Amino acid sequence: MSRIKKPTGVFVTGASGGIGRAICAAFAALGWHVGIHYHFKKPEAEMTLRLVEKLGGSGDLFQADIRNRQSVEQMAEAYRRHDVLPAAVICNAGAAVSQLLMRHRETDWADVIETNLTGTFHCLQAMTPALLGAGGGSIVVIGSHAGFQGRHGQAAYAASKAGLIGLVKTAAQEWGPKNVRVNLLLPGWQPTGLSEGAQPQDGWRDHALRRPASIEEVARTVVHLARLNDLSGQVWNCDSRHF
């Protein structure tokens, strides 16, 4: 009797809209099963699920506050109970606040750091065992150009994204012998709620192509990076800026 082949699974955090939804759609177009994480925007996450199914993939919703370790561990356990072959984890969830450094409220600083950096740390710890148990896999962490160059009014965001660089490179070293690849991807400016009001007004003069990357191209690049077998500990820049 032949075994029923499990669908290939990818788990995407922050998948209720923007870049996360585009990434889910790109994997769905290949027929992957998509774990769709959200925090409190369940209707938007349900929209992502409908899009995934429309494109030929399958998926399930998973709720968690990634700032909370127990919440993430419960999410990871729920995902492990699904009959899929875990192959990739995309750490995309993030938060931002625009405040000058000298006026930055400590509560806002803590929220951004806890979401972008500590939240990714929680997800890596909770989700990687599934990849290790499957014999390997790929983790793509969504970073930012601000983590390399800073950004006016974005001290907490830039600091959190800079921290991801060291986290990714360390995880790649530790998990490489077990065939788990970990890479950082810079998606560039995207028209999402996270970047509202912060996009440059100078006509993209710091971009060699004088334009940002399209969200569809970013999503396809995430899929490509996740499927590469021999790349780890690297930073992949999706637009035409230097970093």
mmCIF file of C-alpha atoms in Angstrom:
data_model
loop_
_atom_site.group_PDB
_atom_site.id
_atom_site.type_symbol
_atom_site.label_atom_id
_atom_site.label_comp_id
_atom_site.label_asym_id
_atom_site.label_seq_id
_atom_site.Cartn_x
_atom_site.Cartn_y
_atom_site.Cartn_z
ATOM 1 C CA MET A 1 0.000 0.000 0.000
ATOM 2 C CA SER A 2 1.477 3.353 -1.030
ATOM 3 C CA ARG A 3 1.699 6.135 1.501
ATOM 4 C CA ILE A 4 -0.231 9.354 1.016
ATOM 5 C CA LYS A 5 2.331 12.072 0.491
ATOM 6 C CA LYS A 6 2.172 14.893 3.008
ATOM 7 C CA PRO A 7 1.874 18.407 1.597
ATOM 8 C CA THR A 8 4.952 20.589 1.951
ATOM 9 C CA GLY A 9 4.397 23.091 4.734
ATOM 10 C CA VAL A 10 5.518 26.667 5.303
ATOM 11 C CA PHE A 11 4.693 28.740 8.379
ATOM 12 C CA VAL A 12 4.454 32.526 7.951
ATOM 13 C CA THR A 13 4.247 34.911 10.896
ATOM 14 C CA GLY A 14 2.517 38.248 10.467
ATOM 15 C CA ALA A 15 0.456 36.853 7.592
ATOM 16 C CA SER A 16 -2.694 38.924 7.999
ATOM 17 C CA GLY A 17 -1.676 41.443 5.357
ATOM 18 C CA GLY A 18 1.056 43.289 3.500
ATOM 19 C CA ILE A 19 4.261 41.383 2.894
ATOM 20 C CA GLY A 20 3.054 38.365 4.877
ATOM 21 C CA ARG A 21 -0.013 37.910 2.680
ATOM 22 C CA ALA A 22 2.062 38.232 -0.482
ATOM 23 C CA ILE A 23 4.484 35.580 0.802
ATOM 24 C CA CYS A 24 1.607 33.227 1.607
ATOM 25 C CA ALA A 25 0.226 33.732 -1.892
ATOM 26 C CA ALA A 26 3.576 32.947 -3.507
ATOM 27 C CA PHE A 27 3.882 29.643 -1.638
ATOM 28 C CA ALA A 28 0.234 28.798 -2.287
ATOM 29 C CA ALA A 29 0.791 29.183 -6.026
ATOM 30 C CA LEU A 30 3.235 26.251 -5.732
ATOM 31 C CA GLY A 31 0.668 24.131 -3.915
ATOM 32 C CA TRP A 32 2.237 24.413 -0.444
ATOM 33 C CA HIS A 33 0.262 24.171 2.785
ATOM 34 C CA VAL A 34 0.544 27.544 4.529
ATOM 35 C CA GLY A 35 0.409 28.111 8.280
ATOM 36 C CA ILE A 36 -1.022 31.620 8.566
ATOM 37 C CA HIS A 37 -0.138 33.392 11.800
ATOM 38 C CA TYR A 38 -1.917 36.459 13.099
ATOM 39 C CA HIS A 39 -2.059 38.320 16.398
ATOM 40 C CA PHE A 40 -5.413 40.111 16.572
ATOM 41 C CA LYS A 41 -6.434 40.713 12.947
ATOM 42 C CA LYS A 42 -8.398 37.515 12.400
ATOM 43 C CA PRO A 43 -10.661 38.852 9.574
ATOM 44 C CA GLU A 44 -7.564 39.916 7.625
ATOM 45 C CA ALA A 45 -5.952 36.520 8.265
ATOM 46 C CA GLU A 46 -9.092 34.836 6.964
ATOM 47 C CA MET A 47 -8.733 36.918 3.798
ATOM 48 C CA THR A 48 -5.199 35.566 3.430
ATOM 49 C CA LEU A 49 -6.500 32.011 3.846
ATOM 50 C CA ARG A 50 -9.129 32.524 1.143
ATOM 51 C CA LEU A 51 -6.438 33.852 -1.192
ATOM 52 C CA VAL A 52 -4.210 30.854 -0.449
ATOM 53 C CA GLU A 53 -7.026 28.453 -1.300
ATOM 54 C CA LYS A 54 -7.957 30.395 -4.437
ATOM 55 C CA LEU A 55 -4.372 30.057 -5.690
ATOM 56 C CA GLY A 56 -4.349 26.276 -5.253
ATOM 57 C CA GLY A 57 -2.720 25.950 -1.856
ATOM 58 C CA SER A 58 -4.168 24.960 1.487
ATOM 59 C CA GLY A 59 -3.772 26.524 4.887
ATOM 60 C CA ASP A 60 -4.760 26.964 8.505
ATOM 61 C CA LEU A 61 -4.924 29.921 10.863
ATOM 62 C CA PHE A 62 -2.805 30.198 14.004
ATOM 63 C CA GLN A 63 -3.167 32.946 16.582
ATOM 64 C CA ALA A 64 -0.369 34.044 18.916
ATOM 65 C CA ASP A 65 1.195 37.082 20.520
ATOM 66 C CA ILE A 66 4.807 36.482 19.544
ATOM 67 C CA ARG A 67 5.987 38.698 22.405
ATOM 68 C CA ASN A 68 4.757 35.985 24.771
ATOM 69 C CA ARG A 69 6.797 32.752 24.885
ATOM 70 C CA GLN A 70 3.907 30.570 26.072
ATOM 71 C CA SER A 71 1.633 31.869 23.340
ATOM 72 C CA VAL A 72 4.229 31.029 20.683
ATOM 73 C CA GLU A 73 4.884 27.579 22.128
ATOM 74 C CA GLN A 74 1.170 26.786 22.056
ATOM 75 C CA MET A 75 1.023 27.945 18.424
ATOM 76 C CA ALA A 76 4.003 25.767 17.504
ATOM 77 C CA GLU A 77 2.422 22.738 19.181
ATOM 78 C CA ALA A 78 -0.820 23.297 17.266
ATOM 79 C CA TYR A 79 1.131 23.494 14.012
ATOM 80 C CA ARG A 80 3.012 20.276 14.751
ATOM 81 C CA ARG A 81 -0.304 18.433 15.050
ATOM 82 C CA HIS A 82 -1.111 19.183 11.404
ATOM 83 C CA ASP A 83 -0.281 16.479 8.882
ATOM 84 C CA VAL A 84 2.231 18.423 6.799
ATOM 85 C CA LEU A 85 5.926 18.073 6.012
ATOM 86 C CA PRO A 86 7.473 21.206 7.585
ATOM 87 C CA ALA A 87 9.986 22.703 5.187
ATOM 88 C CA ALA A 88 10.154 26.442 5.855
ATOM 89 C CA VAL A 89 9.441 29.116 8.455
ATOM 90 C CA ILE A 90 9.155 32.770 7.454
ATOM 91 C CA CYS A 91 9.544 35.215 10.362
ATOM 92 C CA ASN A 92 7.783 38.289 9.033
ATOM 93 C CA ALA A 93 5.765 39.693 11.957
ATOM 94 C CA GLY A 94 6.873 43.129 13.032
ATOM 95 C CA ALA A 95 5.977 46.470 14.587
ATOM 96 C CA ALA A 96 7.162 50.038 14.133
ATOM 97 C CA VAL A 97 6.689 53.426 15.717
ATOM 98 C CA SER A 98 7.926 56.795 14.474
ATOM 99 C CA GLN A 99 9.465 58.950 17.227
ATOM 100 C CA LEU A 100 12.628 60.999 17.483
ATOM 101 C CA LEU A 101 15.218 59.360 19.729
ATOM 102 C CA MET A 102 15.091 62.036 22.456
ATOM 103 C CA ARG A 103 11.279 61.801 22.570
ATOM 104 C CA HIS A 104 11.023 58.022 22.349
ATOM 105 C CA ARG A 105 8.651 56.613 24.966
ATOM 106 C CA GLU A 106 10.073 53.604 26.784
ATOM 107 C CA THR A 107 6.827 51.682 26.404
ATOM 108 C CA ASP A 108 6.949 52.074 22.615
ATOM 109 C CA TRP A 109 10.633 51.106 22.575
ATOM 110 C CA ALA A 110 9.868 47.939 24.557
ATOM 111 C CA ASP A 111 6.939 46.971 22.333
ATOM 112 C CA VAL A 112 8.962 47.245 19.111
ATOM 113 C CA ILE A 113 11.975 45.374 20.523
ATOM 114 C CA GLU A 114 9.774 42.668 22.047
ATOM 115 C CA THR A 115 7.864 42.176 18.791
ATOM 116 C CA ASN A 116 10.612 42.392 16.190
ATOM 117 C CA LEU A 117 13.588 40.913 18.029
ATOM 118 C CA THR A 118 12.362 38.950 21.044
ATOM 119 C CA GLY A 119 9.313 37.757 19.104
ATOM 120 C CA THR A 120 11.530 36.373 16.352
ATOM 121 C CA PHE A 121 13.689 34.718 19.022
ATOM 122 C CA HIS A 122 10.569 33.037 20.436
ATOM 123 C CA CYS A 123 9.492 31.843 16.982
ATOM 124 C CA LEU A 124 12.918 30.439 16.148
ATOM 125 C CA GLN A 125 13.056 28.483 19.399
ATOM 126 C CA ALA A 126 9.519 27.139 19.057
ATOM 127 C CA MET A 127 9.304 26.407 15.327
ATOM 128 C CA THR A 128 12.779 25.079 14.501
ATOM 129 C CA PRO A 129 12.322 21.674 16.239
ATOM 130 C CA ALA A 130 9.785 20.744 13.538
ATOM 131 C CA LEU A 131 12.405 21.430 10.848
ATOM 132 C CA LEU A 132 15.066 19.517 12.757
ATOM 133 C CA GLY A 133 12.705 16.570 13.084
ATOM 134 C CA ALA A 134 12.026 16.646 9.346
ATOM 135 C CA GLY A 135 15.742 16.441 8.533
ATOM 136 C CA GLY A 136 16.260 20.105 7.756
ATOM 137 C CA GLY A 137 14.553 23.097 6.264
ATOM 138 C CA SER A 138 14.765 26.810 5.684
ATOM 139 C CA ILE A 139 14.138 29.850 7.859
ATOM 140 C CA VAL A 140 13.851 33.291 6.287
ATOM 141 C CA VAL A 141 13.759 36.273 8.638
ATOM 142 C CA ILE A 142 12.459 39.548 7.243
ATOM 143 C CA GLY A 143 14.893 42.300 8.146
ATOM 144 C CA SER A 144 15.241 45.913 7.074
ATOM 145 C CA HIS A 145 17.693 48.287 5.457
ATOM 146 C CA ALA A 146 17.208 50.393 8.612
ATOM 147 C CA GLY A 147 19.045 47.718 10.569
ATOM 148 C CA PHE A 148 22.205 48.565 8.604
ATOM 149 C CA GLN A 149 21.865 52.295 8.010
ATOM 150 C CA GLY A 150 19.399 53.573 10.610
ATOM 151 C CA ARG A 151 16.413 55.732 9.797
ATOM 152 C CA HIS A 152 15.331 59.170 11.034
ATOM 153 C CA GLY A 153 12.684 58.716 13.735
ATOM 154 C CA GLN A 154 13.061 54.926 13.764
ATOM 155 C CA ALA A 155 15.472 54.229 16.634
ATOM 156 C CA ALA A 156 13.605 51.248 18.101
ATOM 157 C CA TYR A 157 12.790 49.758 14.708
ATOM 158 C CA ALA A 158 16.366 50.113 13.435
ATOM 159 C CA ALA A 159 17.799 48.685 16.657
ATOM 160 C CA SER A 160 15.457 45.692 16.564
ATOM 161 C CA LYS A 161 16.257 44.950 12.927
ATOM 162 C CA ALA A 162 19.995 45.316 13.569
ATOM 163 C CA GLY A 163 19.655 42.735 16.336
ATOM 164 C CA LEU A 164 18.141 40.289 13.850
ATOM 165 C CA ILE A 165 21.408 40.257 11.902
ATOM 166 C CA GLY A 166 23.330 38.735 14.792
ATOM 167 C CA LEU A 167 20.453 36.409 15.665
ATOM 168 C CA VAL A 168 20.243 35.038 12.125
ATOM 169 C CA LYS A 169 23.981 34.569 11.742
ATOM 170 C CA THR A 170 24.209 32.769 15.096
ATOM 171 C CA ALA A 171 21.251 30.504 14.325
ATOM 172 C CA ALA A 172 22.787 29.654 10.949
ATOM 173 C CA GLN A 173 26.025 28.578 12.659
ATOM 174 C CA GLU A 174 24.293 26.492 15.308
ATOM 175 C CA TRP A 175 21.750 24.749 13.075
ATOM 176 C CA GLY A 176 23.772 24.407 9.876
ATOM 177 C CA PRO A 177 25.129 20.945 10.805
ATOM 178 C CA LYS A 178 21.487 19.794 11.057
ATOM 179 C CA ASN A 179 20.672 21.163 7.572
ATOM 180 C CA VAL A 180 18.554 24.055 8.794
ATOM 181 C CA ARG A 181 19.380 27.131 6.702
ATOM 182 C CA VAL A 182 18.766 30.569 8.192
ATOM 183 C CA ASN A 183 18.907 33.750 6.116
ATOM 184 C CA LEU A 184 17.884 37.398 6.415
ATOM 185 C CA LEU A 185 15.951 39.141 3.652
ATOM 186 C CA LEU A 186 15.570 42.902 3.201
ATOM 187 C CA PRO A 187 12.257 43.580 1.412
ATOM 188 C CA GLY A 188 12.756 47.290 0.844
ATOM 189 C CA TRP A 189 9.979 49.873 1.092
ATOM 190 C CA GLN A 190 6.523 48.372 0.696
ATOM 191 C CA PRO A 191 3.113 50.119 0.818
ATOM 192 C CA THR A 192 1.932 48.447 4.032
ATOM 193 C CA GLY A 193 0.455 49.701 7.282
ATOM 194 C CA LEU A 194 3.857 49.336 8.921
ATOM 195 C CA SER A 195 5.480 51.855 6.553
ATOM 196 C CA GLU A 196 2.593 54.316 6.360
ATOM 197 C CA GLY A 197 3.874 57.868 6.741
ATOM 198 C CA ALA A 198 7.525 56.818 6.768
ATOM 199 C CA GLN A 199 8.278 56.292 3.090
ATOM 200 C CA PRO A 200 10.880 58.641 1.564
ATOM 201 C CA GLN A 201 9.706 61.689 -0.341
ATOM 202 C CA ASP A 202 12.875 62.216 -2.399
ATOM 203 C CA GLY A 203 11.905 60.211 -5.477
ATOM 204 C CA TRP A 204 13.901 57.131 -4.394
ATOM 205 C CA ARG A 205 17.212 58.856 -5.129
ATOM 206 C CA ASP A 206 19.119 56.365 -2.955
ATOM 207 C CA HIS A 207 17.875 53.523 -5.196
ATOM 208 C CA ALA A 208 19.974 52.838 -8.293
ATOM 209 C CA LEU A 209 16.775 51.957 -10.178
ATOM 210 C CA ARG A 210 14.909 54.968 -8.729
ATOM 211 C CA ARG A 211 12.103 52.694 -7.543
ATOM 212 C CA PRO A 212 11.383 50.265 -4.707
ATOM 213 C CA ALA A 213 10.985 46.542 -5.210
ATOM 214 C CA SER A 214 7.494 45.266 -5.978
ATOM 215 C CA ILE A 215 5.846 43.244 -3.235
ATOM 216 C CA GLU A 216 5.270 40.384 -5.672
ATOM 217 C CA GLU A 217 8.968 40.201 -6.512
ATOM 218 C CA VAL A 218 9.864 40.260 -2.819
ATOM 219 C CA ALA A 219 7.479 37.357 -2.166
ATOM 220 C CA ARG A 220 8.912 35.332 -5.056
ATOM 221 C CA THR A 221 12.410 35.990 -3.710
ATOM 222 C CA VAL A 222 11.405 34.693 -0.282
ATOM 223 C CA VAL A 223 10.148 31.482 -1.904
ATOM 224 C CA HIS A 224 13.341 31.160 -3.955
ATOM 225 C CA LEU A 225 15.522 31.720 -0.901
ATOM 226 C CA ALA A 226 13.540 29.211 1.137
ATOM 227 C CA ARG A 227 14.078 26.542 -1.518
ATOM 228 C CA LEU A 228 17.843 26.973 -1.872
ATOM 229 C CA ASN A 229 19.729 24.072 -0.317
ATOM 230 C CA ASP A 230 23.231 25.523 0.047
ATOM 231 C CA LEU A 231 22.782 29.080 1.315
ATOM 232 C CA SER A 232 22.768 30.060 4.992
ATOM 233 C CA GLY A 233 23.809 32.891 7.264
ATOM 234 C CA GLN A 234 23.437 35.423 4.466
ATOM 235 C CA VAL A 235 21.685 38.761 3.902
ATOM 236 C CA TRP A 236 19.653 39.087 0.699
ATOM 237 C CA ASN A 237 18.737 42.616 -0.409
ATOM 238 C CA CYS A 238 15.655 42.869 -2.639
ATOM 239 C CA ASP A 239 16.017 46.463 -3.880
ATOM 240 C CA SER A 240 18.736 48.503 -5.581
ATOM 241 C CA ARG A 241 20.227 50.236 -2.537
ATOM 242 C CA HIS A 242 23.612 49.574 -0.997
ATOM 243 C CA PHE A 243 23.667 48.418 2.622
#
